[in-house]
């Protein structure tokens, strides 16, 4: 791990306490996408002085969301959008899915993806990369606990994650709100 990534911390629910991530068995990446004001074509009516949404507010919306839409593409570029259940921890979105599902096959061939929430008036769209990985035991338990709390699965969700999971790490974010008012 680069020296500049050492010693950075997060709280137990995954909120950033610094500008770098913990490693959980992967290479460290920047803590979040760069935050910039949205740039939309003028006819869309976004005021030039509209505020920039903070990364913390974007992250809070991703953490609170019940469902997400993941957009993938196959090797020929054919797009596919699917709803998924997931949990936001440690600055990333974690989820499972059967390896034979079309969107999972797409991600193995092309790990770039886009994930968005269901709200069309308070838009959050994140672009990034998905990794398939086998989590360390403590992190499998954290993912399982978060999934059980969020979705009330009632079972041992950590067991599913122990076999392997997907981690979406955002590199670019787009968010805006109040466009229709």
PDB file of C-alpha atoms in Angstrom:
ATOM      1  CA  UNK A   1       0.000   0.000   0.000  1.00  0.00           C
ATOM      2  CA  UNK A   2       1.396   3.445  -0.806  1.00  0.00           C
ATOM      3  CA  UNK A   3       2.734   5.348   2.204  1.00  0.00           C
ATOM      4  CA  UNK A   4       0.180   8.119   1.609  1.00  0.00           C
ATOM      5  CA  UNK A   5      -2.653   5.601   2.209  1.00  0.00           C
ATOM      6  CA  UNK A   6      -1.400   4.325   5.555  1.00  0.00           C
ATOM      7  CA  UNK A   7      -3.032   5.298   8.826  1.00  0.00           C
ATOM      8  CA  UNK A   8      -6.378   6.522   7.460  1.00  0.00           C
ATOM      9  CA  UNK A   9      -9.543   5.563   9.368  1.00  0.00           C
ATOM     10  CA  UNK A  10     -13.317   5.140   9.040  1.00  0.00           C
ATOM     11  CA  UNK A  11     -16.004   4.839  11.617  1.00  0.00           C
ATOM     12  CA  UNK A  12     -17.832   1.486  12.052  1.00  0.00           C
ATOM     13  CA  UNK A  13     -20.627   2.358   9.609  1.00  0.00           C
ATOM     14  CA  UNK A  14     -18.278   3.259   6.789  1.00  0.00           C
ATOM     15  CA  UNK A  15     -18.329   7.072   6.855  1.00  0.00           C
ATOM     16  CA  UNK A  16     -15.092   8.653   5.821  1.00  0.00           C
ATOM     17  CA  UNK A  17     -12.927  10.036   8.557  1.00  0.00           C
ATOM     18  CA  UNK A  18     -10.061  10.802   6.212  1.00  0.00           C
ATOM     19  CA  UNK A  19      -9.260  10.924   2.524  1.00  0.00           C
ATOM     20  CA  UNK A  20      -8.224   7.267   2.122  1.00  0.00           C
ATOM     21  CA  UNK A  21      -9.878   3.870   2.603  1.00  0.00           C
ATOM     22  CA  UNK A  22      -9.043   0.889   4.725  1.00  0.00           C
ATOM     23  CA  UNK A  23      -7.807  -2.022   2.672  1.00  0.00           C
ATOM     24  CA  UNK A  24     -10.049  -5.074   3.535  1.00  0.00           C
ATOM     25  CA  UNK A  25      -7.898  -7.210   1.224  1.00  0.00           C
ATOM     26  CA  UNK A  26      -7.712  -4.836  -1.731  1.00  0.00           C
ATOM     27  CA  UNK A  27      -5.591  -1.960  -2.961  1.00  0.00           C
ATOM     28  CA  UNK A  28      -6.462   1.415  -1.482  1.00  0.00           C
ATOM     29  CA  UNK A  29      -8.130   3.948  -3.750  1.00  0.00           C
ATOM     30  CA  UNK A  30      -9.117   7.578  -3.232  1.00  0.00           C
ATOM     31  CA  UNK A  31     -11.896   7.859  -0.677  1.00  0.00           C
ATOM     32  CA  UNK A  32     -14.497   9.267  -3.036  1.00  0.00           C
ATOM     33  CA  UNK A  33     -15.010  10.820  -6.449  1.00  0.00           C
ATOM     34  CA  UNK A  34     -14.189  14.475  -6.872  1.00  0.00           C
ATOM     35  CA  UNK A  35     -17.241  16.612  -6.133  1.00  0.00           C
ATOM     36  CA  UNK A  36     -18.122  19.167  -8.798  1.00  0.00           C
ATOM     37  CA  UNK A  37     -21.217  21.209  -9.582  1.00  0.00           C
ATOM     38  CA  UNK A  38     -23.476  19.540 -12.138  1.00  0.00           C
ATOM     39  CA  UNK A  39     -23.138  20.759 -15.708  1.00  0.00           C
ATOM     40  CA  UNK A  40     -26.320  20.261 -17.691  1.00  0.00           C
ATOM     41  CA  UNK A  41     -27.433  21.844 -20.971  1.00  0.00           C
ATOM     42  CA  UNK A  42     -28.939  25.291 -20.338  1.00  0.00           C
ATOM     43  CA  UNK A  43     -32.479  24.316 -21.499  1.00  0.00           C
ATOM     44  CA  UNK A  44     -32.669  21.933 -18.512  1.00  0.00           C
ATOM     45  CA  UNK A  45     -32.963  24.966 -16.244  1.00  0.00           C
ATOM     46  CA  UNK A  46     -30.214  24.282 -13.729  1.00  0.00           C
ATOM     47  CA  UNK A  47     -29.261  27.684 -12.291  1.00  0.00           C
ATOM     48  CA  UNK A  48     -25.612  28.606 -12.789  1.00  0.00           C
ATOM     49  CA  UNK A  49     -25.297  29.257  -9.061  1.00  0.00           C
ATOM     50  CA  UNK A  50     -26.875  25.964  -7.964  1.00  0.00           C
ATOM     51  CA  UNK A  51     -25.080  24.409  -5.009  1.00  0.00           C
ATOM     52  CA  UNK A  52     -22.774  21.435  -5.194  1.00  0.00           C
ATOM     53  CA  UNK A  53     -24.021  18.443  -3.251  1.00  0.00           C
ATOM     54  CA  UNK A  54     -21.462  17.245  -0.737  1.00  0.00           C
ATOM     55  CA  UNK A  55     -20.006  13.768  -1.034  1.00  0.00           C
ATOM     56  CA  UNK A  56     -21.318  13.106   2.472  1.00  0.00           C
ATOM     57  CA  UNK A  57     -24.902  13.775   1.311  1.00  0.00           C
ATOM     58  CA  UNK A  58     -24.443  11.521  -1.730  1.00  0.00           C
ATOM     59  CA  UNK A  59     -22.973   8.786   0.438  1.00  0.00           C
ATOM     60  CA  UNK A  60     -25.830   9.127   2.958  1.00  0.00           C
ATOM     61  CA  UNK A  61     -28.398   8.676   0.181  1.00  0.00           C
ATOM     62  CA  UNK A  62     -26.603   5.576  -1.107  1.00  0.00           C
ATOM     63  CA  UNK A  63     -26.394   4.138   2.385  1.00  0.00           C
ATOM     64  CA  UNK A  64     -30.107   4.780   3.062  1.00  0.00           C
ATOM     65  CA  UNK A  65     -31.397   3.461  -0.276  1.00  0.00           C
ATOM     66  CA  UNK A  66     -33.277   0.176  -0.257  1.00  0.00           C
ATOM     67  CA  UNK A  67     -32.717  -0.729  -3.904  1.00  0.00           C
ATOM     68  CA  UNK A  68     -30.189   0.236  -6.552  1.00  0.00           C
ATOM     69  CA  UNK A  69     -30.047  -0.054 -10.320  1.00  0.00           C
ATOM     70  CA  UNK A  70     -26.805  -1.367 -11.780  1.00  0.00           C
ATOM     71  CA  UNK A  71     -26.035  -0.806 -15.439  1.00  0.00           C
ATOM     72  CA  UNK A  72     -23.536  -3.070 -17.173  1.00  0.00           C
ATOM     73  CA  UNK A  73     -22.511  -3.795 -20.744  1.00  0.00           C
ATOM     74  CA  UNK A  74     -21.414  -6.998 -22.385  1.00  0.00           C
ATOM     75  CA  UNK A  75     -18.292  -7.359 -24.524  1.00  0.00           C
ATOM     76  CA  UNK A  76     -20.181  -6.088 -27.574  1.00  0.00           C
ATOM     77  CA  UNK A  77     -21.441  -3.014 -25.713  1.00  0.00           C
ATOM     78  CA  UNK A  78     -25.036  -4.156 -25.276  1.00  0.00           C
ATOM     79  CA  UNK A  79     -26.328  -2.358 -22.146  1.00  0.00           C
ATOM     80  CA  UNK A  80     -28.272  -3.984 -19.344  1.00  0.00           C
ATOM     81  CA  UNK A  81     -29.936  -2.405 -16.287  1.00  0.00           C
ATOM     82  CA  UNK A  82     -31.012  -4.505 -13.301  1.00  0.00           C
ATOM     83  CA  UNK A  83     -32.284  -3.722  -9.798  1.00  0.00           C
ATOM     84  CA  UNK A  84     -30.132  -5.105  -6.988  1.00  0.00           C
ATOM     85  CA  UNK A  85     -30.096  -5.262  -3.202  1.00  0.00           C
ATOM     86  CA  UNK A  86     -26.835  -4.001  -1.722  1.00  0.00           C
ATOM     87  CA  UNK A  87     -25.207  -2.378   1.293  1.00  0.00           C
ATOM     88  CA  UNK A  88     -23.007   0.708   1.390  1.00  0.00           C
ATOM     89  CA  UNK A  89     -19.968   0.212   3.627  1.00  0.00           C
ATOM     90  CA  UNK A  90     -16.506   1.697   3.717  1.00  0.00           C
ATOM     91  CA  UNK A  91     -17.157   4.029   0.772  1.00  0.00           C
ATOM     92  CA  UNK A  92     -18.274   1.264  -1.590  1.00  0.00           C
ATOM     93  CA  UNK A  93     -21.410  -0.660  -2.563  1.00  0.00           C
ATOM     94  CA  UNK A  94     -21.367  -4.406  -1.769  1.00  0.00           C
ATOM     95  CA  UNK A  95     -23.696  -6.991  -3.246  1.00  0.00           C
ATOM     96  CA  UNK A  96     -23.972 -10.588  -4.339  1.00  0.00           C
ATOM     97  CA  UNK A  97     -25.677 -12.265  -7.246  1.00  0.00           C
ATOM     98  CA  UNK A  98     -25.615 -15.590  -9.002  1.00  0.00           C
ATOM     99  CA  UNK A  99     -22.587 -16.045 -11.238  1.00  0.00           C
ATOM    100  CA  UNK A 100     -24.794 -17.152 -14.146  1.00  0.00           C
ATOM    101  CA  UNK A 101     -26.922 -13.995 -14.095  1.00  0.00           C
ATOM    102  CA  UNK A 102     -26.390 -11.960 -17.257  1.00  0.00           C
ATOM    103  CA  UNK A 103     -25.320  -8.826 -15.377  1.00  0.00           C
ATOM    104  CA  UNK A 104     -22.767 -10.845 -13.379  1.00  0.00           C
ATOM    105  CA  UNK A 105     -21.348 -12.326 -16.580  1.00  0.00           C
ATOM    106  CA  UNK A 106     -21.166  -8.798 -17.998  1.00  0.00           C
ATOM    107  CA  UNK A 107     -19.214  -7.607 -14.957  1.00  0.00           C
ATOM    108  CA  UNK A 108     -16.701 -10.434 -15.232  1.00  0.00           C
ATOM    109  CA  UNK A 109     -16.074  -9.490 -18.879  1.00  0.00           C
ATOM    110  CA  UNK A 110     -16.255  -5.709 -18.376  1.00  0.00           C
ATOM    111  CA  UNK A 111     -16.013  -4.492 -14.762  1.00  0.00           C
ATOM    112  CA  UNK A 112     -17.093  -0.918 -15.509  1.00  0.00           C
ATOM    113  CA  UNK A 113     -20.582  -0.147 -14.252  1.00  0.00           C
ATOM    114  CA  UNK A 114     -22.992   2.611 -13.364  1.00  0.00           C
ATOM    115  CA  UNK A 115     -25.174   2.477 -10.255  1.00  0.00           C
ATOM    116  CA  UNK A 116     -28.097   4.782  -9.555  1.00  0.00           C
ATOM    117  CA  UNK A 117     -30.922   5.149  -7.075  1.00  0.00           C
ATOM    118  CA  UNK A 118     -34.654   4.968  -7.762  1.00  0.00           C
ATOM    119  CA  UNK A 119     -35.347   8.685  -7.201  1.00  0.00           C
ATOM    120  CA  UNK A 120     -35.656  10.717 -10.431  1.00  0.00           C
ATOM    121  CA  UNK A 121     -36.033  14.072  -8.643  1.00  0.00           C
ATOM    122  CA  UNK A 122     -33.052  13.680  -6.314  1.00  0.00           C
ATOM    123  CA  UNK A 123     -30.646  12.055  -8.720  1.00  0.00           C
ATOM    124  CA  UNK A 124     -27.475  10.238  -7.731  1.00  0.00           C
ATOM    125  CA  UNK A 125     -25.555   8.363 -10.417  1.00  0.00           C
ATOM    126  CA  UNK A 126     -22.175   6.816  -9.699  1.00  0.00           C
ATOM    127  CA  UNK A 127     -19.810   5.388 -12.293  1.00  0.00           C
ATOM    128  CA  UNK A 128     -17.048   3.042 -11.281  1.00  0.00           C
ATOM    129  CA  UNK A 129     -15.546  -0.402 -11.300  1.00  0.00           C
ATOM    130  CA  UNK A 130     -16.852  -3.666  -9.839  1.00  0.00           C
ATOM    131  CA  UNK A 131     -14.506  -6.234  -8.356  1.00  0.00           C
ATOM    132  CA  UNK A 132     -15.386  -9.806  -7.477  1.00  0.00           C
ATOM    133  CA  UNK A 133     -13.588 -10.723  -4.255  1.00  0.00           C
ATOM    134  CA  UNK A 134     -13.626 -13.046  -1.265  1.00  0.00           C
ATOM    135  CA  UNK A 135     -13.840 -10.908   1.881  1.00  0.00           C
ATOM    136  CA  UNK A 136     -11.922 -11.422   5.080  1.00  0.00           C
ATOM    137  CA  UNK A 137     -14.065 -13.034   7.786  1.00  0.00           C
ATOM    138  CA  UNK A 138     -14.642  -9.832   9.775  1.00  0.00           C
ATOM    139  CA  UNK A 139     -15.751  -7.953   6.684  1.00  0.00           C
ATOM    140  CA  UNK A 140     -18.041 -10.815   5.564  1.00  0.00           C
ATOM    141  CA  UNK A 141     -19.703 -10.542   8.977  1.00  0.00           C
ATOM    142  CA  UNK A 142     -20.020  -6.744   8.646  1.00  0.00           C
ATOM    143  CA  UNK A 143     -21.634  -7.110   5.203  1.00  0.00           C
ATOM    144  CA  UNK A 144     -23.956  -9.832   6.478  1.00  0.00           C
ATOM    145  CA  UNK A 145     -24.986  -7.793   9.520  1.00  0.00           C
ATOM    146  CA  UNK A 146     -25.679  -4.731   7.345  1.00  0.00           C
ATOM    147  CA  UNK A 147     -27.717  -6.807   4.865  1.00  0.00           C
ATOM    148  CA  UNK A 148     -29.715  -8.525   7.628  1.00  0.00           C
ATOM    149  CA  UNK A 149     -30.477  -5.183   9.276  1.00  0.00           C
ATOM    150  CA  UNK A 150     -31.464  -3.512   6.008  1.00  0.00           C
ATOM    151  CA  UNK A 151     -33.466  -6.294   4.369  1.00  0.00           C
ATOM    152  CA  UNK A 152     -34.497  -8.402   7.391  1.00  0.00           C
ATOM    153  CA  UNK A 153     -33.310 -11.572   5.662  1.00  0.00           C
ATOM    154  CA  UNK A 154     -33.509 -13.455   8.945  1.00  0.00           C
ATOM    155  CA  UNK A 155     -30.701 -15.789   7.933  1.00  0.00           C
ATOM    156  CA  UNK A 156     -26.966 -15.712   7.912  1.00  0.00           C
ATOM    157  CA  UNK A 157     -26.225 -13.368   5.011  1.00  0.00           C
ATOM    158  CA  UNK A 158     -22.537 -13.413   5.958  1.00  0.00           C
ATOM    159  CA  UNK A 159     -22.415 -17.034   4.795  1.00  0.00           C
ATOM    160  CA  UNK A 160     -23.350 -15.954   1.273  1.00  0.00           C
ATOM    161  CA  UNK A 161     -20.683 -13.242   1.264  1.00  0.00           C
ATOM    162  CA  UNK A 162     -17.973 -15.629   2.515  1.00  0.00           C
ATOM    163  CA  UNK A 163     -18.128 -17.433  -0.825  1.00  0.00           C
ATOM    164  CA  UNK A 164     -17.595 -14.211  -2.727  1.00  0.00           C
ATOM    165  CA  UNK A 165     -19.080 -10.785  -3.220  1.00  0.00           C
ATOM    166  CA  UNK A 166     -18.969  -7.793  -5.519  1.00  0.00           C
ATOM    167  CA  UNK A 167     -17.591  -4.399  -4.575  1.00  0.00           C
ATOM    168  CA  UNK A 168     -18.523  -1.315  -6.619  1.00  0.00           C
ATOM    169  CA  UNK A 169     -16.090   1.544  -6.052  1.00  0.00           C
ATOM    170  CA  UNK A 170     -17.206   4.848  -7.550  1.00  0.00           C
ATOM    171  CA  UNK A 171     -14.799   6.923  -9.600  1.00  0.00           C
ATOM    172  CA  UNK A 172     -17.227   9.529 -10.972  1.00  0.00           C
ATOM    173  CA  UNK A 173     -20.410  10.837  -9.394  1.00  0.00           C
ATOM    174  CA  UNK A 174     -23.323  12.835 -10.783  1.00  0.00           C
ATOM    175  CA  UNK A 175     -25.961  14.215  -8.419  1.00  0.00           C
ATOM    176  CA  UNK A 176     -28.558  16.928  -8.514  1.00  0.00           C
ATOM    177  CA  UNK A 177     -31.839  17.806  -6.921  1.00  0.00           C
ATOM    178  CA  UNK A 178     -34.800  20.192  -7.279  1.00  0.00           C
ATOM    179  CA  UNK A 179     -34.643  20.368 -11.078  1.00  0.00           C
ATOM    180  CA  UNK A 180     -38.421  20.296 -11.380  1.00  0.00           C
ATOM    181  CA  UNK A 181     -39.206  23.103  -8.915  1.00  0.00           C
TER     182      UNK A 181
END
